Coordinates of C-alpha atoms in Angstrom, one line a residue:
Chain G
M829 CA 197.3 90.2 -14.7
F830 CA 193.9 89.1 -16.1
Y831 CA 192.0 92.3 -15.2
R832 CA 193.9 94.9 -17.0
E833 CA 192.6 97.6 -19.3
T834 CA 196.0 98.5 -20.7
G835 CA 195.8 98.7 -24.5
Q836 CA 192.1 99.3 -24.6
F837 CA 192.1 102.7 -26.1
K838 CA 188.8 104.5 -26.5
Q839 CA 188.5 105.8 -30.1
S840 CA 185.3 107.7 -29.5
Y841 CA 183.4 109.3 -26.8
A842 CA 180.6 106.8 -27.4
A843 CA 183.0 104.0 -26.3
D844 CA 184.2 106.0 -23.3
Q845 CA 180.6 106.8 -22.2
A846 CA 179.5 103.2 -22.3
V847 CA 178.1 101.7 -19.2
F848 CA 180.8 99.0 -19.2
P849 CA 183.8 100.6 -20.8
I850 CA 186.3 97.8 -19.9
L851 CA 186.4 94.6 -21.9
Q852 CA 186.9 92.3 -19.0
D853 CA 183.8 93.7 -17.4
R854 CA 181.8 92.9 -20.5
I855 CA 183.1 89.4 -20.6
G856 CA 182.4 88.9 -16.9
L857 CA 178.8 90.2 -17.4
A858 CA 178.4 87.8 -20.4
I859 CA 179.6 84.9 -18.3
I860 CA 177.3 85.8 -15.4
L861 CA 174.3 86.1 -17.8
L862 CA 175.2 82.7 -19.4
V863 CA 175.4 81.0 -16.0
A864 CA 172.2 82.6 -14.9
F865 CA 170.2 81.8 -18.0
V866 CA 171.6 78.4 -19.0
V867 CA 173.7 76.7 -16.3
V868 CA 171.5 77.4 -13.2
P869 CA 168.2 76.2 -14.8
L870 CA 169.9 73.2 -16.2
F871 CA 171.7 72.0 -13.1
G872 CA 170.0 73.7 -10.3
N873 CA 167.6 71.7 -8.1
E874 CA 164.2 72.9 -7.1
F875 CA 165.4 74.3 -3.8
L876 CA 168.1 76.4 -5.4
L877 CA 165.7 77.8 -7.9
A878 CA 162.6 78.3 -5.8
S879 CA 164.0 79.2 -2.4
V880 CA 167.3 80.8 -3.3
M881 CA 167.5 82.3 -6.7
V882 CA 163.9 83.6 -7.2
P883 CA 163.7 85.4 -3.9
F884 CA 167.2 86.7 -4.3
L885 CA 166.4 88.2 -7.7
I886 CA 163.1 89.7 -6.5
L887 CA 164.7 91.2 -3.5
S888 CA 167.5 92.6 -5.7
L889 CA 165.0 94.3 -7.9
G890 CA 163.4 95.9 -4.8
A891 CA 166.8 96.9 -3.6
I892 CA 167.5 98.6 -6.9
G893 CA 164.3 100.5 -6.5
I894 CA 165.4 101.7 -3.1
N895 CA 168.9 102.4 -4.2
I896 CA 167.6 104.8 -6.9
L897 CA 165.8 106.7 -4.2
V898 CA 168.2 106.4 -1.2
G899 CA 171.5 105.8 -2.9
Y900 CA 171.3 107.9 -6.0
T901 CA 169.0 110.7 -5.0
G902 CA 169.7 110.8 -1.3
L903 CA 166.1 110.6 -0.1
L904 CA 165.8 108.3 2.8
S905 CA 162.6 106.2 2.6
L906 CA 161.0 103.7 4.9
G907 CA 157.9 103.2 2.8
S908 CA 159.3 100.8 0.2
A909 CA 157.5 97.7 1.5
A910 CA 154.3 99.6 1.1
F911 CA 155.1 100.5 -2.4
M912 CA 155.8 96.8 -3.1
G913 CA 152.4 96.1 -1.6
V914 CA 150.8 98.6 -4.0
G915 CA 152.4 96.7 -6.8
A916 CA 151.3 93.3 -5.6
Y917 CA 147.7 94.4 -4.9
S918 CA 147.3 96.2 -8.1
A919 CA 148.7 93.3 -10.1
Y920 CA 146.2 91.1 -8.2
K921 CA 143.3 93.4 -8.9
L922 CA 144.1 93.9 -12.5
S923 CA 144.6 90.2 -13.2
T924 CA 141.3 89.3 -11.5
I925 CA 139.3 92.1 -13.2
F926 CA 140.9 91.4 -16.7
P927 CA 141.9 87.7 -16.6
G928 CA 142.3 87.5 -20.3
V929 CA 145.3 89.8 -20.5
N930 CA 148.7 88.3 -20.0
I931 CA 149.9 88.4 -16.4
L932 CA 153.3 89.8 -17.3
V933 CA 151.6 92.9 -18.7
W934 CA 149.8 93.3 -15.4
I935 CA 152.9 92.8 -13.3
L936 CA 154.7 95.5 -15.3
C937 CA 151.6 97.8 -15.2
S938 CA 151.4 97.4 -11.4
G939 CA 154.7 99.3 -11.3
F940 CA 152.8 102.4 -12.6
F941 CA 150.3 102.2 -9.8
A942 CA 153.1 102.0 -7.3
A943 CA 154.9 104.9 -9.1
G944 CA 151.8 107.0 -8.8
V945 CA 151.4 106.3 -5.1
G946 CA 155.1 106.8 -4.6
V947 CA 154.9 110.3 -6.2
L948 CA 152.1 111.2 -3.9
F949 CA 154.0 110.2 -0.8
G950 CA 157.1 111.8 -2.3
L951 CA 155.6 115.3 -2.3
P952 CA 156.8 116.2 1.2
S953 CA 160.4 115.4 0.1
L954 CA 160.7 119.0 -1.3
R955 CA 160.6 120.4 2.3
I956 CA 161.8 117.6 4.4
K957 CA 165.2 115.9 4.3
G958 CA 167.1 113.1 5.9
F959 CA 165.7 111.3 8.9
Y960 CA 162.6 113.5 8.9
L961 CA 161.8 112.4 5.4
A962 CA 162.2 108.8 6.5
V963 CA 159.6 109.5 9.2
A964 CA 157.3 111.1 6.7
T965 CA 157.5 108.1 4.4
L966 CA 156.7 105.9 7.4
A967 CA 153.2 107.4 7.0
A968 CA 153.0 105.7 3.6
Q969 CA 154.1 102.4 5.2
F970 CA 151.4 102.5 7.9
F971 CA 148.6 104.1 5.8
L972 CA 149.0 101.7 2.9
Q973 CA 149.3 98.6 5.1
W974 CA 146.1 99.8 6.8
C975 CA 144.5 100.0 3.3
F976 CA 145.6 96.4 2.5
V977 CA 143.9 95.2 5.7
R978 CA 140.8 97.3 5.8
I979 CA 139.7 97.8 2.2
S980 CA 138.3 94.4 1.3
W981 CA 137.8 95.4 -2.3
L982 CA 141.5 95.1 -2.7
Y983 CA 141.6 91.4 -1.9
N984 CA 138.2 90.6 -3.5
D985 CA 136.5 90.1 -0.1
N986 CA 138.5 87.0 0.4
P987 CA 137.6 85.8 3.9
S988 CA 141.2 85.0 4.8
G989 CA 142.2 88.6 4.0
A990 CA 145.0 87.4 1.7
I991 CA 145.5 87.6 -2.0
E992 CA 145.9 84.3 -3.7
V993 CA 147.5 84.1 -7.1
P994 CA 145.4 82.7 -9.9
A995 CA 147.1 80.3 -12.3
R996 CA 148.2 82.1 -15.5
T997 CA 150.1 81.0 -18.5
L998 CA 152.5 82.4 -21.0
F999 CA 152.7 80.7 -24.4
G1000 CA 150.7 77.9 -22.9
I1001 CA 153.2 77.3 -20.0
A1002 CA 152.0 77.9 -16.5
I1003 CA 154.1 80.7 -14.9
T1004 CA 152.0 81.5 -11.8
G1005 CA 149.9 79.4 -9.5
P1006 CA 150.7 76.0 -8.1
S1007 CA 151.3 74.3 -11.3
A1008 CA 154.2 76.5 -12.4
T1009 CA 157.5 74.8 -12.2
P1010 CA 160.4 76.5 -10.4
V1011 CA 162.4 76.6 -13.6
T1012 CA 159.8 78.6 -15.5
R1013 CA 159.3 81.0 -12.6
Y1014 CA 163.0 81.4 -12.3
L1015 CA 163.4 82.2 -15.9
V1016 CA 160.5 84.7 -16.0
V1017 CA 161.9 86.5 -12.9
L1018 CA 165.4 86.5 -14.3
A1019 CA 164.4 87.9 -17.6
I1020 CA 162.4 90.7 -16.0
V1021 CA 165.1 91.5 -13.5
V1022 CA 167.9 91.5 -16.0
V1023 CA 166.0 93.8 -18.4
M1024 CA 165.0 96.2 -15.7
T1025 CA 168.5 96.3 -14.2
L1026 CA 169.9 97.2 -17.5
L1027 CA 167.3 99.9 -18.0
A1028 CA 168.0 101.3 -14.5
S1029 CA 171.7 101.2 -15.1
N1030 CA 171.2 103.2 -18.3
I1031 CA 169.1 105.8 -16.5
V1032 CA 171.6 106.4 -13.7
H1033 CA 174.5 106.7 -16.2
G1034 CA 172.7 109.4 -18.2
R1035 CA 171.4 112.9 -17.7
I1036 CA 168.7 111.8 -15.3
G1037 CA 171.0 109.9 -13.1
R1038 CA 173.4 112.8 -12.9
T1039 CA 170.5 115.0 -12.0
W1040 CA 169.6 112.7 -9.2
M1041 CA 173.2 112.5 -7.9
A1042 CA 173.6 116.2 -8.1
V1043 CA 170.5 116.6 -5.9
R1044 CA 171.9 114.1 -3.5
D1045 CA 175.4 115.6 -3.2
M1046 CA 174.6 119.3 -3.1
D1047 CA 171.0 120.4 -3.8
I1048 CA 171.8 124.1 -3.8
A1049 CA 174.4 123.8 -6.5
A1050 CA 172.0 121.5 -8.4
Q1051 CA 169.3 124.2 -8.4
L1052 CA 171.9 126.6 -9.8
M1053 CA 172.6 124.3 -12.7
G1054 CA 168.9 124.7 -13.6
I1055 CA 167.7 121.5 -11.9
R1056 CA 164.3 121.9 -10.5
L1057 CA 164.3 120.0 -7.2
L1058 CA 160.6 118.9 -7.1
P1059 CA 160.5 117.3 -10.5
A1060 CA 163.8 115.6 -10.0
K1061 CA 162.9 114.2 -6.6
L1062 CA 159.4 113.1 -7.8
L1063 CA 160.9 111.4 -10.8
A1064 CA 163.2 109.5 -8.4
F1065 CA 160.2 108.6 -6.3
A1066 CA 158.3 107.4 -9.4
V1067 CA 161.1 105.3 -10.9
S1068 CA 162.0 103.9 -7.5
S1069 CA 158.4 103.0 -6.6
F1070 CA 157.9 101.5 -10.1
Y1071 CA 160.8 99.1 -9.4
C1072 CA 159.5 98.4 -5.9
G1073 CA 156.0 97.8 -7.3
V1074 CA 157.1 95.3 -9.9
S1075 CA 159.3 93.6 -7.4
G1076 CA 156.3 93.3 -5.0
A1077 CA 154.1 91.9 -7.8
L1078 CA 156.7 89.4 -8.7
M1079 CA 157.1 88.5 -5.0
V1080 CA 153.5 87.5 -4.7
F1081 CA 152.9 86.1 -8.1
L1082 CA 156.1 84.2 -8.7
W1083 CA 157.6 83.6 -5.3
L1084 CA 155.1 83.4 -2.5
G1085 CA 152.0 82.5 -4.4
A1086 CA 149.8 84.2 -1.8
A1087 CA 150.3 87.1 0.5
E1088 CA 148.7 88.7 3.5
P1089 CA 149.1 92.4 4.3
S1090 CA 151.7 91.6 6.9
A1091 CA 154.0 90.5 4.1
F1092 CA 154.5 94.1 3.3
D1093 CA 155.1 95.4 6.8
I1094 CA 157.9 97.7 8.0
K1095 CA 160.3 94.7 8.5
L1096 CA 160.5 94.3 4.8
S1097 CA 161.2 98.0 4.3
F1098 CA 164.0 97.8 6.8
L1099 CA 165.4 94.6 5.3
L1100 CA 165.6 96.2 1.8
L1101 CA 167.1 99.4 3.2
F1102 CA 169.8 97.3 5.0
M1103 CA 170.5 95.4 1.8
V1104 CA 171.1 98.7 0.1
I1105 CA 173.3 100.1 2.9
I1106 CA 175.4 97.0 3.2
G1107 CA 175.5 96.4 -0.5
G1108 CA 176.5 99.9 -1.4
L1109 CA 174.5 103.1 -1.7
G1110 CA 174.5 104.4 -5.3
S1111 CA 175.6 101.2 -6.9
M1112 CA 173.6 98.8 -9.0
I1113 CA 175.8 95.8 -8.3
G1114 CA 175.6 96.7 -4.6
S1115 CA 171.9 96.0 -4.7
F1116 CA 172.6 92.4 -5.7
F1117 CA 175.5 92.1 -3.2
G1118 CA 173.2 93.3 -0.4
A1119 CA 170.4 91.0 -1.4
A1120 CA 172.8 88.1 -1.6
L1121 CA 174.3 88.8 1.8
I1122 CA 171.0 89.1 3.5
H1123 CA 169.1 86.4 1.7
I1124 CA 171.6 83.8 0.4
L1125 CA 174.2 83.9 3.2
P1126 CA 171.9 82.7 6.0
I1127 CA 170.7 79.8 3.8
V1128 CA 174.3 78.8 3.1
I1129 CA 175.3 79.0 6.7
R1130 CA 172.3 76.9 7.7
M1131 CA 173.3 74.2 5.2
L1132 CA 177.0 74.2 6.2
P1133 CA 176.9 72.0 9.3
E1134 CA 175.0 69.3 7.5
A1135 CA 177.2 69.5 4.5
L1136 CA 180.3 69.3 6.7
G1137 CA 178.8 66.4 8.8
L1138 CA 178.9 68.4 12.0
P1139 CA 176.4 67.2 14.5
I1140 CA 174.6 70.4 15.5
A1141 CA 171.0 70.6 16.5
A1142 CA 168.7 72.5 14.1
A1143 CA 167.8 75.1 16.7
T1144 CA 171.4 75.8 17.4
V1145 CA 172.2 76.2 13.7
E1146 CA 169.3 78.8 13.5
H1147 CA 170.8 80.8 16.4
L1148 CA 174.3 80.5 15.0
T1149 CA 173.0 81.8 11.7
Y1150 CA 171.7 85.0 13.3
L1151 CA 174.9 85.5 15.2
I1152 CA 177.1 85.0 12.2
V1153 CA 175.1 87.1 9.8
G1154 CA 174.8 89.9 12.3
G1155 CA 178.6 89.7 13.0
L1156 CA 179.3 89.7 9.3
I1157 CA 177.2 92.7 8.7
I1158 CA 179.1 94.6 11.4
F1159 CA 182.4 93.3 10.0
F1160 CA 181.6 94.5 6.5
L1161 CA 180.4 97.9 7.6
I1162 CA 183.6 98.4 9.6
V1163 CA 185.9 97.3 6.8
E1164 CA 184.1 99.4 4.3
P1165 CA 181.3 101.7 5.4
H1166 CA 180.5 102.4 1.7
G1167 CA 179.3 98.8 1.3
L1168 CA 180.2 95.7 -0.5
A1169 CA 180.2 97.5 -3.9
R1170 CA 183.0 99.6 -2.8
L1171 CA 185.0 96.6 -1.6
W1172 CA 184.4 95.1 -5.0
Q1173 CA 185.7 98.3 -6.6
I1174 CA 188.8 98.3 -4.5
A1175 CA 189.4 94.6 -5.3
K1176 CA 189.1 95.4 -9.0
Q1177 CA 191.6 98.3 -8.5
K1178 CA 194.0 95.9 -6.8
L1179 CA 193.6 93.3 -9.4
R1180 CA 194.5 95.8 -12.1
V1181 CA 198.1 96.0 -10.8
W1182 CA 198.4 92.5 -9.5
P1183 CA 200.8 90.8 -9.2
F1184 CA 203.2 93.8 -9.5
P1185 CA 201.7 96.5 -7.4
Y1186 CA 204.4 99.1 -7.8
Chain K
M1324 CA 186.1 146.7 -21.7
N1325 CA 184.4 149.5 -23.5
A1326 CA 182.4 151.7 -21.1
A1327 CA 179.8 152.5 -23.7
S1328 CA 178.5 148.9 -24.0
E1329 CA 175.0 148.0 -22.9
T1330 CA 173.9 147.0 -19.4
L1331 CA 173.4 143.3 -18.9
L1332 CA 172.2 143.3 -15.3
S1333 CA 171.1 146.1 -13.1
V1334 CA 170.1 146.0 -9.5
D1335 CA 167.9 148.8 -8.2
G1336 CA 167.4 149.6 -4.6
V1337 CA 167.6 146.1 -3.3
S1338 CA 167.0 145.5 0.4
L1339 CA 167.3 142.2 2.0
S1340 CA 166.8 141.3 5.6
F1341 CA 166.6 138.1 7.6
G1342 CA 164.2 138.8 10.5
G1343 CA 165.8 141.8 12.2
V1344 CA 169.2 141.5 10.5
K1345 CA 169.6 143.8 7.5
A1346 CA 171.9 142.0 5.1
I1347 CA 171.6 144.5 2.2
T1348 CA 170.1 148.0 2.4
D1349 CA 169.1 149.8 -0.7
V1350 CA 171.9 148.8 -3.0
S1351 CA 171.9 149.7 -6.7
F1352 CA 174.6 148.9 -9.2
D1353 CA 174.8 147.6 -12.8
I1354 CA 176.9 145.2 -14.7
R1355 CA 177.7 146.0 -18.3
K1356 CA 178.0 143.4 -21.0
G1357 CA 181.6 142.1 -21.4
E1358 CA 183.1 143.6 -18.3
I1359 CA 184.7 142.2 -15.2
R1360 CA 182.9 143.7 -12.2
A1361 CA 184.3 143.2 -8.8
I1362 CA 182.3 143.3 -5.6
I1363 CA 184.4 143.9 -2.5
G1364 CA 184.0 144.8 1.1
P1365 CA 184.9 143.6 4.6
N1366 CA 183.5 140.3 5.9
G1367 CA 179.8 140.4 6.4
A1368 CA 179.3 143.3 4.1
G1369 CA 176.6 141.4 2.1
K1370 CA 178.6 140.5 -1.0
T1371 CA 177.6 136.8 -1.1
S1372 CA 174.0 137.8 -0.2
M1373 CA 174.1 140.1 -3.2
L1374 CA 175.1 137.2 -5.5
N1375 CA 172.4 135.1 -3.9
V1376 CA 169.8 137.7 -4.8
V1377 CA 171.1 137.9 -8.4
N1378 CA 170.7 134.2 -8.9
G1379 CA 167.5 133.8 -7.0
F1380 CA 168.4 132.0 -3.8
Y1381 CA 167.4 134.9 -1.7
H1382 CA 164.3 137.0 -2.3
P1383 CA 164.8 140.6 -1.5
Q1384 CA 162.1 142.5 0.3
H1385 CA 162.5 145.6 -1.9
G1386 CA 164.0 146.5 -5.2
R1387 CA 164.1 145.3 -8.7
I1388 CA 166.5 143.2 -10.8
T1389 CA 166.7 143.9 -14.5
Y1390 CA 168.5 141.2 -16.5
K1391 CA 168.7 141.3 -20.2
G1392 CA 166.1 144.1 -20.3
K1393 CA 163.5 142.2 -18.3
T1394 CA 162.7 143.7 -14.9
R1395 CA 161.6 141.4 -12.1
P1396 CA 161.1 141.9 -8.3
R1397 CA 163.1 138.8 -7.8
M1398 CA 164.9 136.0 -9.7
R1399 CA 164.3 132.3 -9.3
P1400 CA 167.2 129.9 -9.5
Y1401 CA 165.7 128.0 -12.4
Q1402 CA 165.1 131.3 -14.3
A1403 CA 168.6 132.5 -13.6
A1404 CA 170.1 129.3 -14.7
S1405 CA 168.1 129.1 -17.9
Q1406 CA 168.8 132.8 -18.7
G1407 CA 172.5 132.2 -18.6
I1408 CA 173.6 133.1 -15.1
A1409 CA 176.2 130.7 -13.7
R1410 CA 177.9 130.7 -10.4
T1411 CA 180.6 129.3 -8.2
F1412 CA 180.6 129.2 -4.5
Q1413 CA 182.8 130.5 -1.8
N1414 CA 183.0 127.0 -0.1
V1415 CA 183.4 124.7 -3.0
A1416 CA 179.9 123.2 -3.8
L1417 CA 180.8 120.3 -6.1
F1418 CA 178.9 117.1 -6.3
R1419 CA 181.4 115.2 -4.2
G1420 CA 180.4 111.6 -5.1
M1421 CA 180.7 112.2 -8.8
T1422 CA 183.7 112.3 -11.1
T1423 CA 185.1 115.5 -12.6
L1424 CA 183.6 114.6 -15.9
D1425 CA 180.1 114.0 -14.4
N1426 CA 180.2 117.2 -12.5
I1427 CA 180.9 119.2 -15.6
M1428 CA 178.3 117.2 -17.5
V1429 CA 175.7 118.2 -14.9
G1430 CA 176.4 121.8 -16.1
R1431 CA 174.9 120.7 -19.4
T1432 CA 171.7 119.5 -17.9
L1433 CA 169.6 122.4 -19.2
K1434 CA 170.8 121.9 -22.7
M1435 CA 169.9 118.2 -22.8
H1436 CA 166.4 117.3 -23.6
R1437 CA 166.0 113.6 -24.1
G1438 CA 163.4 112.2 -21.8
L1439 CA 163.2 109.1 -19.6
F1440 CA 162.3 106.8 -22.5
W1441 CA 165.5 107.4 -24.5
Q1442 CA 167.6 107.7 -21.4
M1443 CA 166.4 104.3 -20.4
L1444 CA 167.5 102.8 -23.7
R1445 CA 170.7 104.8 -23.8
Y1446 CA 170.7 104.4 -27.5
G1447 CA 170.0 106.5 -30.5
P1448 CA 169.0 110.1 -29.8
A1449 CA 170.0 109.9 -26.1
M1450 CA 173.5 108.6 -26.9
R1451 CA 174.0 111.1 -29.7
E1452 CA 173.0 113.9 -27.3
E1453 CA 175.4 112.5 -24.6
I1454 CA 178.3 112.4 -27.0
E1455 CA 177.5 115.9 -28.4
H1456 CA 177.7 117.3 -24.9
R1457 CA 180.7 115.2 -23.9
R1458 CA 182.5 117.0 -26.8
V1459 CA 181.7 120.4 -25.3
V1460 CA 182.7 119.2 -21.9
E1461 CA 186.0 117.9 -23.2
D1462 CA 186.7 121.4 -24.6
I1463 CA 186.2 122.9 -21.2
I1464 CA 188.4 120.2 -19.6
D1465 CA 191.1 121.1 -22.2
F1466 CA 190.7 124.8 -21.5
L1467 CA 191.1 124.3 -17.7
Q1468 CA 193.9 121.7 -18.2
I1469 CA 192.3 119.1 -16.0
E1470 CA 192.5 116.2 -18.4
S1471 CA 194.3 114.0 -16.0
I1472 CA 191.6 114.1 -13.3
R1473 CA 188.7 113.5 -15.7
K1474 CA 187.6 110.2 -14.1
T1475 CA 188.6 111.1 -10.5
P1476 CA 185.8 111.6 -7.9
V1477 CA 186.0 115.2 -7.0
G1478 CA 185.9 114.5 -3.3
K1479 CA 189.5 113.2 -3.7
L1480 CA 190.9 116.3 -5.4
P1481 CA 193.0 119.0 -3.7
Y1482 CA 191.3 122.3 -3.0
G1483 CA 192.8 124.2 -5.8
L1484 CA 191.7 121.7 -8.4
Q1485 CA 188.2 121.5 -6.9
K1486 CA 187.9 125.2 -7.4
R1487 CA 188.9 124.7 -11.0
V1488 CA 186.4 121.9 -11.6
E1489 CA 183.7 124.2 -10.1
L1490 CA 184.6 126.8 -12.6
G1491 CA 184.4 124.2 -15.3
R1492 CA 181.0 123.2 -14.2
A1493 CA 179.8 126.8 -14.4
L1494 CA 181.4 127.2 -17.8
A1495 CA 179.5 124.1 -19.1
M1496 CA 176.3 126.2 -18.8
E1497 CA 177.8 128.6 -21.4
P1498 CA 176.9 131.5 -19.1
E1499 CA 176.4 135.0 -20.2
L1500 CA 177.0 136.2 -16.7
L1501 CA 179.3 134.4 -14.5
L1502 CA 179.3 135.0 -10.8
L1503 CA 182.5 134.0 -9.0
D1504 CA 182.4 134.0 -5.2
E1505 CA 186.0 134.2 -4.0
P1506 CA 187.5 132.1 -6.8
M1507 CA 190.9 132.5 -5.3
A1508 CA 190.3 132.0 -1.6
G1509 CA 192.8 129.7 -0.1
M1510 CA 195.0 129.3 -3.1
N1511 CA 198.7 129.7 -3.4
I1512 CA 200.3 132.2 -5.8
E1513 CA 200.6 129.9 -8.7
E1514 CA 197.0 128.7 -8.4
K1515 CA 195.9 132.3 -8.2
E1516 CA 197.8 133.2 -11.3
D1517 CA 196.3 130.3 -13.2
M1518 CA 192.8 131.3 -12.1
C1519 CA 193.4 134.9 -13.1
R1520 CA 194.5 133.7 -16.5
Y1521 CA 191.4 131.6 -16.9
I1522 CA 189.2 134.5 -15.9
L1523 CA 190.9 136.9 -18.3
D1524 CA 190.8 134.3 -21.1
L1525 CA 187.1 133.8 -20.6
N1526 CA 186.4 137.4 -20.6
K1527 CA 188.5 138.2 -23.7
H1528 CA 187.9 135.3 -25.9
F1529 CA 184.4 134.2 -25.0
G1530 CA 183.1 137.6 -24.0
T1531 CA 181.7 136.3 -20.8
T1532 CA 180.6 139.0 -18.4
I1533 CA 182.1 138.3 -15.0
A1534 CA 181.1 139.5 -11.5
L1535 CA 183.5 138.4 -8.8
I1536 CA 183.9 138.7 -5.1
E1537 CA 187.5 138.7 -4.0
H1538 CA 189.5 139.7 -1.0
D1539 CA 192.9 139.8 -2.7
M1540 CA 193.1 143.5 -3.5
G1541 CA 196.0 143.0 -5.9
V1542 CA 193.9 140.6 -8.0
V1543 CA 190.8 142.8 -7.8
M1544 CA 192.5 146.0 -8.9
D1545 CA 194.4 144.2 -11.8
L1546 CA 191.5 142.2 -13.2
S1547 CA 188.4 144.3 -12.8
D1548 CA 187.0 147.0 -15.0
R1549 CA 184.8 148.5 -12.3
V1550 CA 184.5 147.8 -8.6
V1551 CA 181.6 148.2 -6.2
V1552 CA 182.3 148.4 -2.5
L1553 CA 179.8 147.2 0.1
E1554 CA 180.0 147.8 3.9
Y1555 CA 177.4 146.6 6.3
G1556 CA 175.0 146.1 3.5
H1557 CA 175.4 149.6 2.1
K1558 CA 177.1 150.6 -1.1
I1559 CA 179.9 153.0 -0.2
A1560 CA 181.7 153.3 -3.5
D1561 CA 181.4 152.4 -7.1
G1562 CA 183.8 153.0 -10.0
T1563 CA 187.0 152.1 -11.7
P1564 CA 189.7 150.6 -9.5
E1565 CA 191.7 153.8 -9.4
V1566 CA 188.7 155.8 -8.2
V1567 CA 187.7 153.2 -5.6
K1568 CA 191.2 152.9 -4.3
A1569 CA 191.4 156.6 -3.6
D1570 CA 188.0 156.9 -2.0
P1571 CA 188.3 157.9 1.7
K1572 CA 185.2 155.9 2.6
V1573 CA 186.7 152.7 1.2
I1574 CA 190.0 153.4 3.0
E1575 CA 188.1 153.9 6.2
A1576 CA 186.1 150.7 5.8
Y1577 CA 189.2 148.7 5.3
L1578 CA 191.6 150.3 7.6
G1579 CA 189.4 151.9 10.1
V1580 CA 189.2 155.6 11.1
G1581 CA 192.3 157.2 12.4
H1582 CA 191.7 158.6 15.8

């Protein structure tokens, strides 16, 4: 009744080729952006901003990066945490070597370093496919993590072996370091994530996105259309690693504040891969759903007993959280193996004919 | 149509083997501009391998391929595509996760040039390009009468329509030489008639040269200007349908030797 596109006639191909061709979708997006930019910072407490929203957005950005590679181009990768590490370490090095330049510039630049490394480790993808490629990218994961531990130049010979974020400002307001408030950090992360998501969405809706999906669905036919596999795959690696790199830099600079090499271990790679699989391969919104399910849901479940006044011990709550989240993941994958994004699509489809589905 | 027209593609003494298996042995034939050329033969005769050689998936050990006056020992898929050779597959090879529209849009890839920067913005030149090519794709959709399935993911389409979308995707490349690998396999009579009409229309109105592999002899004899017959990787006959039909070797290959 409310979500119905009847009467919205497209007068031009431009209107039909738009990323959001349906009016209700555009309104919904505007509302979400309004809530994210105005309502959340105004009414959210410190916990919501610093421990829920900032990590959620950063993980979503990482998931988008992996989705470009795994979901859109069909190249299975387990090296994403390492590429995030490359972003984090290069942002750290750049910001300590050139402290005068704005930190946001370096966070975005760090993406290029990650992209370069990603392309290098993406070279085997021309010959190897599927699970074998996943194993090949595992090399990136182990090698790069080894670099983060052994090459002391990367962490400025810090005796603790960790990178610590220097305090930096934007227009005189602290955005990194201990003095930065959660609200400013949240807004900076949000702005970056929103812009980069829109750009990624534009890419996957255009020629390059179609090229990637063609390679994913049928690489022989893609070659026949004149798509050269190596450049197409390497571009996917580059863009994907760029997103991972920026997300890694944001993770250290605006979320954790400091990071050891173990922050970028294989667990993070798996976590992000699971987000993408559960959220929906080949879907932008799926990346957000996946990050929400894996990051926000456990927090909500942990808070539930207290909010409901149930007398359950903290340790029990922790165990229950694992059980419930695990169960839900299996439930969602059985209900819709194509991820939450597909469920969302089906729901929208149902909504179009509701309440008269005949 | 006219026998005097120039040669578009010629294959000279091509031999292809996989290890010890000889798929094609010393086969030569040519395709003239504007004709419909059929390649027939029993199963395993090397017909599909021949098409794969022409568009560069297989690299023959011997022989030369001359296309548009340029002789090469072998083609590369990118070369073939950029020189205007398009192809459909025996087993439909569509991009299953994408819509009909996107599938056909992929066919325009080589004609689109805007790089990552404009693609990212999806504005200005990139959008203009997108719309310009959408217009061409819509013409193809009109031609093939698949307007109603424009936004349907191709994985959900019935087989006959998938074949049609695949033809559309090949057409989007504006090919000079169109290779069709069993375009009518598994279709019912009506679908076959539709497909024949599209092939003839293409050939007559757009002057597209067509090479097709087909098992339905009625279709082959009606459609094609010339037929080449392969058996066990050897060429056993070449000529107009009437000549080929009467060739004792062809009859033997299809029906066996009377003992």
